[in-house]
Structure formats: structure tokens, C-alpha cells
mmCIF file of C-alpha atoms in Angstrom:
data_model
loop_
_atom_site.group_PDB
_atom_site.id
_atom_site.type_symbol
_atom_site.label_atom_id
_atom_site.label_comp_id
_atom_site.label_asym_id
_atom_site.label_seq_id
_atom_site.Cartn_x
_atom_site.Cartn_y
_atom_site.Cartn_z
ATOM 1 C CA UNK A 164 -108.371 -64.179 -74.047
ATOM 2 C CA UNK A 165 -107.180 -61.354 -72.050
ATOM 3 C CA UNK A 166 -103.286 -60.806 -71.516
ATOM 4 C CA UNK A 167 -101.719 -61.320 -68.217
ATOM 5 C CA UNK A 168 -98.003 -59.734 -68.101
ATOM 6 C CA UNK A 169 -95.820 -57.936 -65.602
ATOM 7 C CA UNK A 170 -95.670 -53.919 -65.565
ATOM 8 C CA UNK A 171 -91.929 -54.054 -66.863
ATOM 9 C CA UNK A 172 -92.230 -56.405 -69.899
ATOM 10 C CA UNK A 173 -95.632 -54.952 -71.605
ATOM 11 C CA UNK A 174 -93.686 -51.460 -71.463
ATOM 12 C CA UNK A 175 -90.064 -52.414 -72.164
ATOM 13 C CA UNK A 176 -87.610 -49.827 -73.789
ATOM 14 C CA UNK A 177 -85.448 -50.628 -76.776
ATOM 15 C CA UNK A 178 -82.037 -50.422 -76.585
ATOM 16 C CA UNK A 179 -80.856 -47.143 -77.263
ATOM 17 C CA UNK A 180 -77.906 -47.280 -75.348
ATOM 18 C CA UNK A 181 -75.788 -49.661 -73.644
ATOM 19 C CA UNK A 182 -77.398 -48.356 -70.389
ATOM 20 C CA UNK A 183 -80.363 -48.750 -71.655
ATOM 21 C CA UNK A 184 -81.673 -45.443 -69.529
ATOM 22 C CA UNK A 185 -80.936 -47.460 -66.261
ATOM 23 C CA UNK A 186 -78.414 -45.301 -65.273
ATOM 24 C CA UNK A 187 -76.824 -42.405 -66.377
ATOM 25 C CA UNK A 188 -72.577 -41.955 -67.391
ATOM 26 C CA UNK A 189 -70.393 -39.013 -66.853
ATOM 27 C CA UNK A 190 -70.369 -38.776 -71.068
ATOM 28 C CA UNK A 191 -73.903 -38.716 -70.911
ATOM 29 C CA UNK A 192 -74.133 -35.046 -68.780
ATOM 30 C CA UNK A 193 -71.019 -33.527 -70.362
ATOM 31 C CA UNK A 194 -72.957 -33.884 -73.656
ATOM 32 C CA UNK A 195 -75.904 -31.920 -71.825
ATOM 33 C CA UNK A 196 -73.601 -28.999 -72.806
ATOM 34 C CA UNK A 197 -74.360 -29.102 -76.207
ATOM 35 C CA UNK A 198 -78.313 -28.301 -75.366
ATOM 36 C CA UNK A 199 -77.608 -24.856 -73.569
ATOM 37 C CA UNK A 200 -77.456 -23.169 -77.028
ATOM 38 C CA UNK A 201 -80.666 -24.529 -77.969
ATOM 39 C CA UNK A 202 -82.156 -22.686 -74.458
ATOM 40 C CA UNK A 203 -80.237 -19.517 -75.004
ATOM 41 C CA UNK A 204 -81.442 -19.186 -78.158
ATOM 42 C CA UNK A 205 -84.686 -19.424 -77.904
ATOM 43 C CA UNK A 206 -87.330 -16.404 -77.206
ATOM 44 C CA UNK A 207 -88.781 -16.104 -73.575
ATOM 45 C CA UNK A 208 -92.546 -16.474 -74.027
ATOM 46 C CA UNK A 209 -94.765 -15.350 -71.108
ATOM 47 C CA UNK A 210 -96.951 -18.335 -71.615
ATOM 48 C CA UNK A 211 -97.250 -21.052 -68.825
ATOM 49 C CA UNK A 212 -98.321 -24.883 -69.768
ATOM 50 C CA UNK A 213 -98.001 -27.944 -68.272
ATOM 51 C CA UNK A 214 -95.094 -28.749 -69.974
ATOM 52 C CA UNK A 215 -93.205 -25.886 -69.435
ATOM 53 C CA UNK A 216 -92.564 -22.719 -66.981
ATOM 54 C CA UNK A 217 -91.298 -19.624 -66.772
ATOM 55 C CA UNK A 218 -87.870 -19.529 -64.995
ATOM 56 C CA UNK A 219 -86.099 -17.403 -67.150
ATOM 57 C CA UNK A 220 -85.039 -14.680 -63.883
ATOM 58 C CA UNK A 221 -82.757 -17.903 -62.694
ATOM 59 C CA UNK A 222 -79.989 -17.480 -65.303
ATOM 60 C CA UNK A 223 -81.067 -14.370 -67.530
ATOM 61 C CA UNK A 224 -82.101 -11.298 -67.580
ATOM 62 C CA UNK A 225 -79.366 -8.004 -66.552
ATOM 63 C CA UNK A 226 -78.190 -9.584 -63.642
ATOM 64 C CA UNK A 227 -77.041 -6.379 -62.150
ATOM 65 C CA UNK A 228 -77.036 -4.176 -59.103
ATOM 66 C CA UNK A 229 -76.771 -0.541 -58.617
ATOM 67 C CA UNK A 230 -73.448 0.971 -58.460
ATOM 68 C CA UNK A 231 -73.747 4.618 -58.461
ATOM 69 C CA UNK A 232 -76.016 7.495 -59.281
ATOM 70 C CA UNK A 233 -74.703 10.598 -61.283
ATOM 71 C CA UNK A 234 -75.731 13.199 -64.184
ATOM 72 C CA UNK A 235 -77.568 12.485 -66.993
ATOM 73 C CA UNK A 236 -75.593 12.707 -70.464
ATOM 74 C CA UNK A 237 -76.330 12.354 -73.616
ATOM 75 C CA UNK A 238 -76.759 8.926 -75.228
ATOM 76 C CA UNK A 239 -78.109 7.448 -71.344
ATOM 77 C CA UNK A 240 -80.405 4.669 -71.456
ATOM 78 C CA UNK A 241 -83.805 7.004 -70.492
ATOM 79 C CA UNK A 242 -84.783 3.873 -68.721
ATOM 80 C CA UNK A 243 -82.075 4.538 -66.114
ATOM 81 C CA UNK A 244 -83.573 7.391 -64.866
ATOM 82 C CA UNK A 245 -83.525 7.939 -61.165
ATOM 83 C CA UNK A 246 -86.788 10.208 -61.022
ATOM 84 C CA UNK A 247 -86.502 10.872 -57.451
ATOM 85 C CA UNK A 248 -83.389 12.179 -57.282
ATOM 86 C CA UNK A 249 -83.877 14.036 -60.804
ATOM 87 C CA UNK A 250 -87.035 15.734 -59.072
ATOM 88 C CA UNK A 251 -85.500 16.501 -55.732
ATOM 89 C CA UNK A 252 -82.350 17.975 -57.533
ATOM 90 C CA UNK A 253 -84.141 19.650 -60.504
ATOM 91 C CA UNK A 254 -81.510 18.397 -63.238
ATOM 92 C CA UNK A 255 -81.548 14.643 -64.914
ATOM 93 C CA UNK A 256 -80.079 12.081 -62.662
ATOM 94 C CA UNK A 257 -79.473 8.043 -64.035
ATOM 95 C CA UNK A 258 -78.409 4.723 -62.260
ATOM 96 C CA UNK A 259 -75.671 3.097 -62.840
ATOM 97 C CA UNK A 260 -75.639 -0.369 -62.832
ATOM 98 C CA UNK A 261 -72.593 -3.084 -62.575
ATOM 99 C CA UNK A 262 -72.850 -6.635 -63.223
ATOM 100 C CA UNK A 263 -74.046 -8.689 -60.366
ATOM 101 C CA UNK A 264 -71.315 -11.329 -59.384
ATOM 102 C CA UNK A 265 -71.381 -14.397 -57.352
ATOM 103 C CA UNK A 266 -74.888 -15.520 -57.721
ATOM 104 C CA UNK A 267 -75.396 -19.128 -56.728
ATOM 105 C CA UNK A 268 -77.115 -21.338 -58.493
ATOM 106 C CA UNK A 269 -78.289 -25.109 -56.546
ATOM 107 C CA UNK A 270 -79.805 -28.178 -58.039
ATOM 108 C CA UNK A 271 -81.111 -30.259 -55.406
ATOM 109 C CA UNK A 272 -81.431 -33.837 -57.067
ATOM 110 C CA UNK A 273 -83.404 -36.346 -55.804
ATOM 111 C CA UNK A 274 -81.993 -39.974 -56.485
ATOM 112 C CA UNK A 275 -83.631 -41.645 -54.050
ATOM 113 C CA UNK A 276 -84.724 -45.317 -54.829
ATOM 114 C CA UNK A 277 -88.051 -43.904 -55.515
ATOM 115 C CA UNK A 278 -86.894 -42.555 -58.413
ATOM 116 C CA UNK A 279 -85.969 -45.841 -60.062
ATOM 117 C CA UNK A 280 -88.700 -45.622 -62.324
ATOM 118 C CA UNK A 281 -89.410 -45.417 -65.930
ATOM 119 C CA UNK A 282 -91.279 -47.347 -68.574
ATOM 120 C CA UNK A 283 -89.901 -45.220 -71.797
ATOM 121 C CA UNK A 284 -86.571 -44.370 -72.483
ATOM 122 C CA UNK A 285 -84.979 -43.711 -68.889
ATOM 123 C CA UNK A 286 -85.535 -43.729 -65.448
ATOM 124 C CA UNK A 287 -86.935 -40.558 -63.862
ATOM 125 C CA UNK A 288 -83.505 -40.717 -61.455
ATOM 126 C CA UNK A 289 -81.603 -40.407 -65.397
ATOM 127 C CA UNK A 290 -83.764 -37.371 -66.026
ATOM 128 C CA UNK A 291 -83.285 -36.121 -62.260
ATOM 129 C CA UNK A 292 -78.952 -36.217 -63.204
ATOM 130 C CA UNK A 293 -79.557 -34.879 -66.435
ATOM 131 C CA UNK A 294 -81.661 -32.156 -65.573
ATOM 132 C CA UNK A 295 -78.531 -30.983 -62.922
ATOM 133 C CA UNK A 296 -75.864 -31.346 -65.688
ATOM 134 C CA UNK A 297 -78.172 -28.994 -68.242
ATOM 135 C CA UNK A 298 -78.479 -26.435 -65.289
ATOM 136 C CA UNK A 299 -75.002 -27.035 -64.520
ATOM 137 C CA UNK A 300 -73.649 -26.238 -68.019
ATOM 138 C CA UNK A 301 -75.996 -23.085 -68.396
ATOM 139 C CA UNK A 302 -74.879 -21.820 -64.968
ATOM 140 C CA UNK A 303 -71.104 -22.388 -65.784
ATOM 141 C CA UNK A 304 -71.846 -20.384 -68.862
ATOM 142 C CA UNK A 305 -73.528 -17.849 -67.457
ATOM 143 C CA UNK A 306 -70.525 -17.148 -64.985
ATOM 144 C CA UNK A 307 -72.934 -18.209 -62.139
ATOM 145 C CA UNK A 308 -71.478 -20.564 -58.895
ATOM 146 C CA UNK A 309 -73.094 -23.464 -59.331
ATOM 147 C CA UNK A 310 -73.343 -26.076 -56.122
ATOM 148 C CA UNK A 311 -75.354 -29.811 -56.169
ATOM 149 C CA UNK A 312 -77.332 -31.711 -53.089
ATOM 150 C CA UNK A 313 -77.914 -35.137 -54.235
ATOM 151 C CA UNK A 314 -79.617 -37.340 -52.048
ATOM 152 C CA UNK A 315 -79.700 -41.190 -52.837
ATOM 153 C CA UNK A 316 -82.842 -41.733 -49.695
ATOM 154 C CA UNK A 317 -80.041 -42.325 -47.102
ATOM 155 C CA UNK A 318 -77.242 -39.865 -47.012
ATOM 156 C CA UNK A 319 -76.654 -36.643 -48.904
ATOM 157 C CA UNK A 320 -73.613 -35.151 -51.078
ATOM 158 C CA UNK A 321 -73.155 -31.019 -50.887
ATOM 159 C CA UNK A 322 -71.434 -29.238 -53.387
ATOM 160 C CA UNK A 323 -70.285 -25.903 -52.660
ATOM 161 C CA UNK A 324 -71.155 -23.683 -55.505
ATOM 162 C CA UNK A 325 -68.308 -22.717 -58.197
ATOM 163 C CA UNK A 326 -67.901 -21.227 -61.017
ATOM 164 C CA UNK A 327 -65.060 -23.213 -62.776
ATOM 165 C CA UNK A 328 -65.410 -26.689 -65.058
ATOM 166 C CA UNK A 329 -62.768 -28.811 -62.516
ATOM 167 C CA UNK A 330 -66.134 -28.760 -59.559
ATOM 168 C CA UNK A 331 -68.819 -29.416 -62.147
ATOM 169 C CA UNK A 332 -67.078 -32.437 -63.547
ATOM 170 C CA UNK A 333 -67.050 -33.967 -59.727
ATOM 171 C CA UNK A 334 -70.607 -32.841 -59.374
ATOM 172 C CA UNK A 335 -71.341 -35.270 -62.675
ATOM 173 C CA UNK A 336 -69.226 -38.114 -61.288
ATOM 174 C CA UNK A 337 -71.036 -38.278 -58.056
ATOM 175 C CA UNK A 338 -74.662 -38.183 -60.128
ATOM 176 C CA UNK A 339 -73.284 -41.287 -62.165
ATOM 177 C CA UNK A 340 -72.366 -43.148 -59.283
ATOM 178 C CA UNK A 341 -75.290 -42.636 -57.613
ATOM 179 C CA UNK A 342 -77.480 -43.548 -60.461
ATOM 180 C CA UNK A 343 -75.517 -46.397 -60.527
ATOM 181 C CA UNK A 344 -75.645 -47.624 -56.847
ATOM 182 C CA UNK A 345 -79.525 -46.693 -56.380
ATOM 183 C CA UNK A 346 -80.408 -49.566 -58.635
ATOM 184 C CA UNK A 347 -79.084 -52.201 -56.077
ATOM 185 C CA UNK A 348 -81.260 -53.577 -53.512
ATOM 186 C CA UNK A 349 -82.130 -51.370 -50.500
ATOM 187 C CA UNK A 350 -84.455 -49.119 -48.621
ATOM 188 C CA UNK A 351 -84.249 -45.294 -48.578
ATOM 189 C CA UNK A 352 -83.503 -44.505 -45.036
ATOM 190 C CA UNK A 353 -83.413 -41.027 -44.921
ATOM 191 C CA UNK A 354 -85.472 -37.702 -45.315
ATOM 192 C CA UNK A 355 -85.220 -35.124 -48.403
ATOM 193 C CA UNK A 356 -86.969 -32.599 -46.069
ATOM 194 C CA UNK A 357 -83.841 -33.292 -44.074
ATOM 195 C CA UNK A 358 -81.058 -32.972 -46.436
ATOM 196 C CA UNK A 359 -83.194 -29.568 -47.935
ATOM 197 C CA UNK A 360 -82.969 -28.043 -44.663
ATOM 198 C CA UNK A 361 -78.924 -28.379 -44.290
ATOM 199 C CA UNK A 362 -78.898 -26.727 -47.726
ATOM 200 C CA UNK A 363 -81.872 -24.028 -46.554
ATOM 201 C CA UNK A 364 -78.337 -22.647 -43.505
ATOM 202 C CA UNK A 365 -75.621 -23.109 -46.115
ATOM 203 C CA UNK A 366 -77.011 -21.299 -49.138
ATOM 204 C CA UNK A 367 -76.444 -16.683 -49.790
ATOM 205 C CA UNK A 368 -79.744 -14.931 -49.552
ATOM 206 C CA UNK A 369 -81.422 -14.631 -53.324
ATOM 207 C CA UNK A 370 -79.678 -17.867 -53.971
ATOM 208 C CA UNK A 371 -81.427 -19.542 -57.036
ATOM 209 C CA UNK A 372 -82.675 -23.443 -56.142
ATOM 210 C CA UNK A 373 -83.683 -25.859 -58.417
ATOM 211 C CA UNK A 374 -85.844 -28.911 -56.730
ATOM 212 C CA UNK A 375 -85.938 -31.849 -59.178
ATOM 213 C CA UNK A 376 -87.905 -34.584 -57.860
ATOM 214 C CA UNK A 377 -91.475 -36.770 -58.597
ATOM 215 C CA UNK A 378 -92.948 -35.236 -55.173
ATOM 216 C CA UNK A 379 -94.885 -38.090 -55.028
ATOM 217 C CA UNK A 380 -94.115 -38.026 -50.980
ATOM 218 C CA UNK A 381 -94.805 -34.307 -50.604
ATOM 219 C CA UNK A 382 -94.877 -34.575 -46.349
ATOM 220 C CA UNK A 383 -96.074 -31.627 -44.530
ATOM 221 C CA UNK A 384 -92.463 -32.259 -43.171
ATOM 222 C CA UNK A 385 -90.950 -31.496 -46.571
ATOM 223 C CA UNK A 386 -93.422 -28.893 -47.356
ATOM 224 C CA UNK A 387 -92.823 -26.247 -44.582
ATOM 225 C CA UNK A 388 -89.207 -27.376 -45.211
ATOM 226 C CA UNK A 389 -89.615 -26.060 -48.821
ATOM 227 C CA UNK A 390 -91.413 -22.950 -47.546
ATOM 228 C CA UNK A 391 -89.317 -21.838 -45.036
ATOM 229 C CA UNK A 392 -86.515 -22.279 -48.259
ATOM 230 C CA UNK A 393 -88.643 -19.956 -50.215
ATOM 231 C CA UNK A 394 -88.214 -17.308 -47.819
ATOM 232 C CA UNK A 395 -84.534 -17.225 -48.280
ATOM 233 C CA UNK A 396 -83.734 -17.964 -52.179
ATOM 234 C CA UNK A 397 -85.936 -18.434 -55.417
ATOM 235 C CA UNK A 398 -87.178 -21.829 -55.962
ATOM 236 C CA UNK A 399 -88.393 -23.899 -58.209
ATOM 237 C CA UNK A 400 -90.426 -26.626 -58.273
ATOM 238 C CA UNK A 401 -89.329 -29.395 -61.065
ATOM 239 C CA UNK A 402 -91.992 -32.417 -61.080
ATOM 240 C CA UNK A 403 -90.573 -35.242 -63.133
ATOM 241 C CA UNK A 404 -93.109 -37.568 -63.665
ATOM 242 C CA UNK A 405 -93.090 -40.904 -66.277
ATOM 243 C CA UNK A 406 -95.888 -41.348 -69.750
ATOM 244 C CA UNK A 407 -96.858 -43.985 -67.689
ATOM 245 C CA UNK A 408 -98.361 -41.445 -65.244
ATOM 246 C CA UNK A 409 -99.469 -39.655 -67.473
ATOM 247 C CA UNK A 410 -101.589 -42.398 -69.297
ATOM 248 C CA UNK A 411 -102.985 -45.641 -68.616
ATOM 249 C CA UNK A 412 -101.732 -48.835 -69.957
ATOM 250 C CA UNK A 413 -103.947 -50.004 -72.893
ATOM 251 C CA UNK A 414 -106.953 -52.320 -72.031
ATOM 252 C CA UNK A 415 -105.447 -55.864 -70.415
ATOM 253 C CA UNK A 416 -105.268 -57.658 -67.133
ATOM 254 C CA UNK A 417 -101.846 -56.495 -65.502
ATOM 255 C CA UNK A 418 -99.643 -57.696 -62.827
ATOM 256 C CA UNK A 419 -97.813 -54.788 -60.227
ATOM 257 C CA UNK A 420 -95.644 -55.051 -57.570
ATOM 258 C CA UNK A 421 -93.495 -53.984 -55.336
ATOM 259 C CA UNK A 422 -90.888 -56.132 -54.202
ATOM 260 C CA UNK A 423 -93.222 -57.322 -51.293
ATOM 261 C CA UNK A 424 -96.860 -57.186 -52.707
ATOM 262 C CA UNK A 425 -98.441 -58.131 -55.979
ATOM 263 C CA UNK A 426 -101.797 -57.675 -57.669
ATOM 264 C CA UNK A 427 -103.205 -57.520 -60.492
ATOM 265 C CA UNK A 428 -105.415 -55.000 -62.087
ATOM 266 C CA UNK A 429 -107.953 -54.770 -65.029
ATOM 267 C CA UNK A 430 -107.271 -51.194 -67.562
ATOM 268 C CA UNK A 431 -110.348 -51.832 -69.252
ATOM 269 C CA UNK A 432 -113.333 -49.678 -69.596
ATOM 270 C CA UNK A 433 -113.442 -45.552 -69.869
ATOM 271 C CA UNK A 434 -113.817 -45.052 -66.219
ATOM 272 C CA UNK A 435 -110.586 -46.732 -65.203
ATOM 273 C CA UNK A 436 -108.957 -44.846 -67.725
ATOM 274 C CA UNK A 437 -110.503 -41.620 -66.965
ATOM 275 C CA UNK A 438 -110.000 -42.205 -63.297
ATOM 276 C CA UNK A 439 -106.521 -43.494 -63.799
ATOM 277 C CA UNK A 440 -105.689 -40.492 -65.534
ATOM 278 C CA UNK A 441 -107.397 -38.001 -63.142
ATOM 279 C CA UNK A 442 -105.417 -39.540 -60.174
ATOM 280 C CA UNK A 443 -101.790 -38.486 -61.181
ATOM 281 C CA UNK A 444 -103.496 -35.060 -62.772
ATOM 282 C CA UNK A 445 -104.386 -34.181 -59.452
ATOM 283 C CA UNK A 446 -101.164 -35.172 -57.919
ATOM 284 C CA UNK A 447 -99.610 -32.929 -59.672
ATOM 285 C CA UNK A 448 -102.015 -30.041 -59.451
ATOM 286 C CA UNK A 449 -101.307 -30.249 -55.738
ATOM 287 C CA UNK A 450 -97.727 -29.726 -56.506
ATOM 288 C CA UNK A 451 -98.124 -26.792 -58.621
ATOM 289 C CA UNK A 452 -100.598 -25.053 -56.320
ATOM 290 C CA UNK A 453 -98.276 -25.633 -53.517
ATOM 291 C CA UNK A 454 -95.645 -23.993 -55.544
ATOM 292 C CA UNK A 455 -97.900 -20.965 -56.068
ATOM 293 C CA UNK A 456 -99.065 -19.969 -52.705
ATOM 294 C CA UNK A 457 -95.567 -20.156 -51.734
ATOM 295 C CA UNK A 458 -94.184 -18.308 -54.557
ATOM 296 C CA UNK A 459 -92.156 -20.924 -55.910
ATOM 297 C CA UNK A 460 -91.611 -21.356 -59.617
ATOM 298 C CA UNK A 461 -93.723 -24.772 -60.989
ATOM 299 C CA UNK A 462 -91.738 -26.755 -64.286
ATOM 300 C CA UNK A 463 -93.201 -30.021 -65.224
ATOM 301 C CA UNK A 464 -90.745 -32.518 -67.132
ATOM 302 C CA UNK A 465 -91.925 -35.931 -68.463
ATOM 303 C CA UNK A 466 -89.122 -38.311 -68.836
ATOM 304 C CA UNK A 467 -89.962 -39.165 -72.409
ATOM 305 C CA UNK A 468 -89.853 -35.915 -73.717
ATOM 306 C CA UNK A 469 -86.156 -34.322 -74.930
ATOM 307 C CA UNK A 470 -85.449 -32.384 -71.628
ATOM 308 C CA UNK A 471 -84.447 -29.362 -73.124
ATOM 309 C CA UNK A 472 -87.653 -29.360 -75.349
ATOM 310 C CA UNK A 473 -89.696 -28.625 -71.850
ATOM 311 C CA UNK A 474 -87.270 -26.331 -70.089
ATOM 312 C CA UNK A 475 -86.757 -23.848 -73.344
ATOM 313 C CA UNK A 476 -88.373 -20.521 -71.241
ATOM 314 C CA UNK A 477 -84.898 -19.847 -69.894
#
């Protein structure tokens, strides 16, 4: 006899916490911290997979600008040679560099209520928050200003970027209350294009921005918003999608909703799974080739996975 049961009970999560991975605590992304090392540490591969991407330029790398330009002398760096100037002068001339200062680092969170989903150990909205406090921590470390839009599909809260502990702390309050207060009852009212765009006139030029979202409402509105972004700062592209998206529920009758409709579904047979699992492949393809023509970096990050396992190419 086949098995009739709601989405939420056949893929329940054990309780790993007292949260369960509903919501997310202000413990829960100061202990993000002690995952930097693990990213520092690790060698910068060139390689580009689904799982990962290369956006190592965002917090390493020299980080410097040109300073001044003066004789060679012994025990230069030959890669600091300024070959123009050494040909139009006729003697050796380097570049000196000085560290760059005051780079800006953004996460722009999406915690909208379509982000309240998850069917293995958290929500992708948890991910979204813990994704920022990672960032957060490596640009704090890094000496980098660090600054937070989070969006909750109504209204939006900006955080100037800083560079000191006392700003990142708020930043992690506001993503546990908000992870906290999407879970009630209501209907996101606003636009992320909109709240992207009041970020696109506050942000420096070369400004680093990270967009973590599902982009499973990628509007042409939020897509030229994105692009016209690119233009001014570096961004990247952070799909956080759910193993439920990524494969289909074993064979069974199911029952969906969503809060107004229900139906119910049959997962049986190789071409609903094959289908099933070619829909949200090419959901996200459209994603990442958006990201490419418009120069943006592409990261993928499955809510299941240890975050820090699938960002490790900083």
C-alpha cells in the first residue's frame, strides 16, 4: 500500500539543537569564528565545481596599491619591476606598493519568508545568517570594513561597514532576530531588487558584495538590479539551495502545500525522478550563467553540507 504523508514529517530533522535549525542564535554565528582558520588554511585551487567557487580576490591575495616608484636595489622583488619606466630611463626602476586600506566588504542576506525552508538540518534562512557571520569573521580578520543588508521580504536593515568586533556583534543580533521573526505568519511585502539598489548608491567603488540567497525569484527586475551592481563592486553570486532540491523524495504518494493549496504527487518511476532532478539543475544553471555574462562570481552552498566545507577557495 503506498504511503501518504505530508512533505515535513517524511523528511523531519533530529534534534541537534534546541533550535532545531529553525532559527539561528547570536552563539551560533560567534562560533562561525572558529571556521575562518579552516579557510585560511587551506590552498587556493583554480578548480571550479558545483559545490564550490573561486572567490579567493574578496579577502586575499596582496591587497595593495601603488605607492611610489624609485631605483632598483639589491634584494628587490624582480617582480616589481616597472619596465616602462626602467626602459624610458635606461637604469632599473621598481614599484612600490603599500597595503590597501579600507576595503569594504557587504553580505547582502536574504531572510525573506521564502527562505523558511529546509528538510535536513536547518533552514536555508540559518545557512543565509551563517554564511554572513563566516564572511563577517574572515573580513574582521582580514582588517576589512565589513557592512550587512538583511532583508526579511518587507523592510531592510543597512549596516555601514566597520572594521571593529562592537558593529559585527549588532550585525549578528539583527540576523537572529530576524531568523526568529520570519518564522511567524506573514507575507513578504517587499522587493530584494529594491533593497539591492539602496545598497548599489551607498557602497565605495571596488567594494566586495556577497549575494546569499535561493534566487528562486530571479526577476528581470532583480537581474538588471544585480548588473548594474556589477558595474560598481565585485559580486558574487551565493545560491543556497536544500538536498531536497537537489534530489527527489524516494518513491511514495506525497502531500505539498502551501498554506493555501494542497496536492499530492506520485515520486515513483525514473522519469519523475530524472525530471525532478533536471528541474532545479537547470534553475540553477540559469543562475550561474547569469553570473557569468555579467562577471559575477557563482558559489553554490547546499544547506546540508558544513558551510565552510563548500566555501574553502578563499
Amino acid at each position: 500500500m503506498k504511503r501518504l504523508a505530508s512533505w515535513a514529517k517524511i523528511f523531519s530533522r533530529a534534534e541537534e539543537s534546541d533550535n532545531s535549525g529553525l532559527f539561528v542564535s547570536l552563539d551560533e554565528l560567534i562560533e562561525q569564528r572558529r571556521y575562518v582558520g579552516y579557510l585560511r588554511h587551506i590552498t587556493p585551487k583554480l578548480s571550479v565545481s558545483n559545490q564550490a567557487g573561486d572567490v579567493k580576490s574578496a579577502f586575499k591575495g596582496r591587497g595593495i596599491e601603488l605607492e611610489e616608484i624609485r631605483n632598483y636595489t639589491f634584494g628587490d622583488d624582480v617582480r616589481d619591476m616597472d619596465w616602462r619606466v626602467t626602459a624610458k630611463k635606461g637604469t632599473p626602476y621598481v614599484k612600490l606598493y603599500a597595503e590597501e586600506k579600507d576595503r569594504e566588504i557587504y553580505v547582502a542576506a536574504d531572510m525573506s519568508p521564502y527562505m523558511v525552508f529546509g528538510t535536513k538540518k536547518q533552514l536555508k534562512s540559518v545557512s543565509v545568517a551563517k554564511i554572513a557571520g563566516l564572511f563577517g569573521w574572515m573580513a574582521l580578520e582580514n582588517k576589512d570594513r565589513f557592512g550587512c543588508l538583511i532583508y526579511d521580504g518587507s523592510q531592510n536593515y543597512i549596516f555601514k561597514p566597520k572594521n571593529h568586533q562592537a558593529n559585527l556583534i549588532a550585525i549578528f543580533k539583527k540576523l537572529a532576530e530576524v531568523s526568529q521573526k520570519i518564522l511567524l505568519p506573514h507575507e513578504a511585502s517587499g522587493s530584494f531588487a529594491g533593497h539591492l539598489r539602496i545598497l548599489q548608491q551607498s557602497i565605495k567603488t571596488g567594494a566586495s558584495v556577497f549575494i546569499v540567497s535561493d534566487f528562486n525569484f530571479m526577476t528581470e527586475e532583480l537581474q538588471r538590479t544585480i548588473a548594474a551592481l556589477s558595474k560598481k563592486a565585485k559580486v558574487y553570486l551565493i545560491n543556497v539551495f536544500d538536498v531536497l532540491e537537489d534530489f527527489a523524495p524516494k518513491s511514495g504518494e506525497y502531500m505539498a502545500a502551501n498554506g493555501k493549496e494542497k496536492f499530492v504527487f506520485n515520486s515513483s518511476g525514473k522519469l519523475f525522478q530524472k525530471a525532478y532532478k533536471s528541474h532545479f539543475e537547470l534553475k540553477r544553471a540559469a543562475v550561474k550563467n547569469f553570473a557569468l555574462k555579467f562577471g559575477c562570481r557563482y558559489i553554490e552552498v547546499r544547506g546540508d553540507i558544513e558551510l565552510y566545507k563548500q566555501l574553502k577557495l578563499f
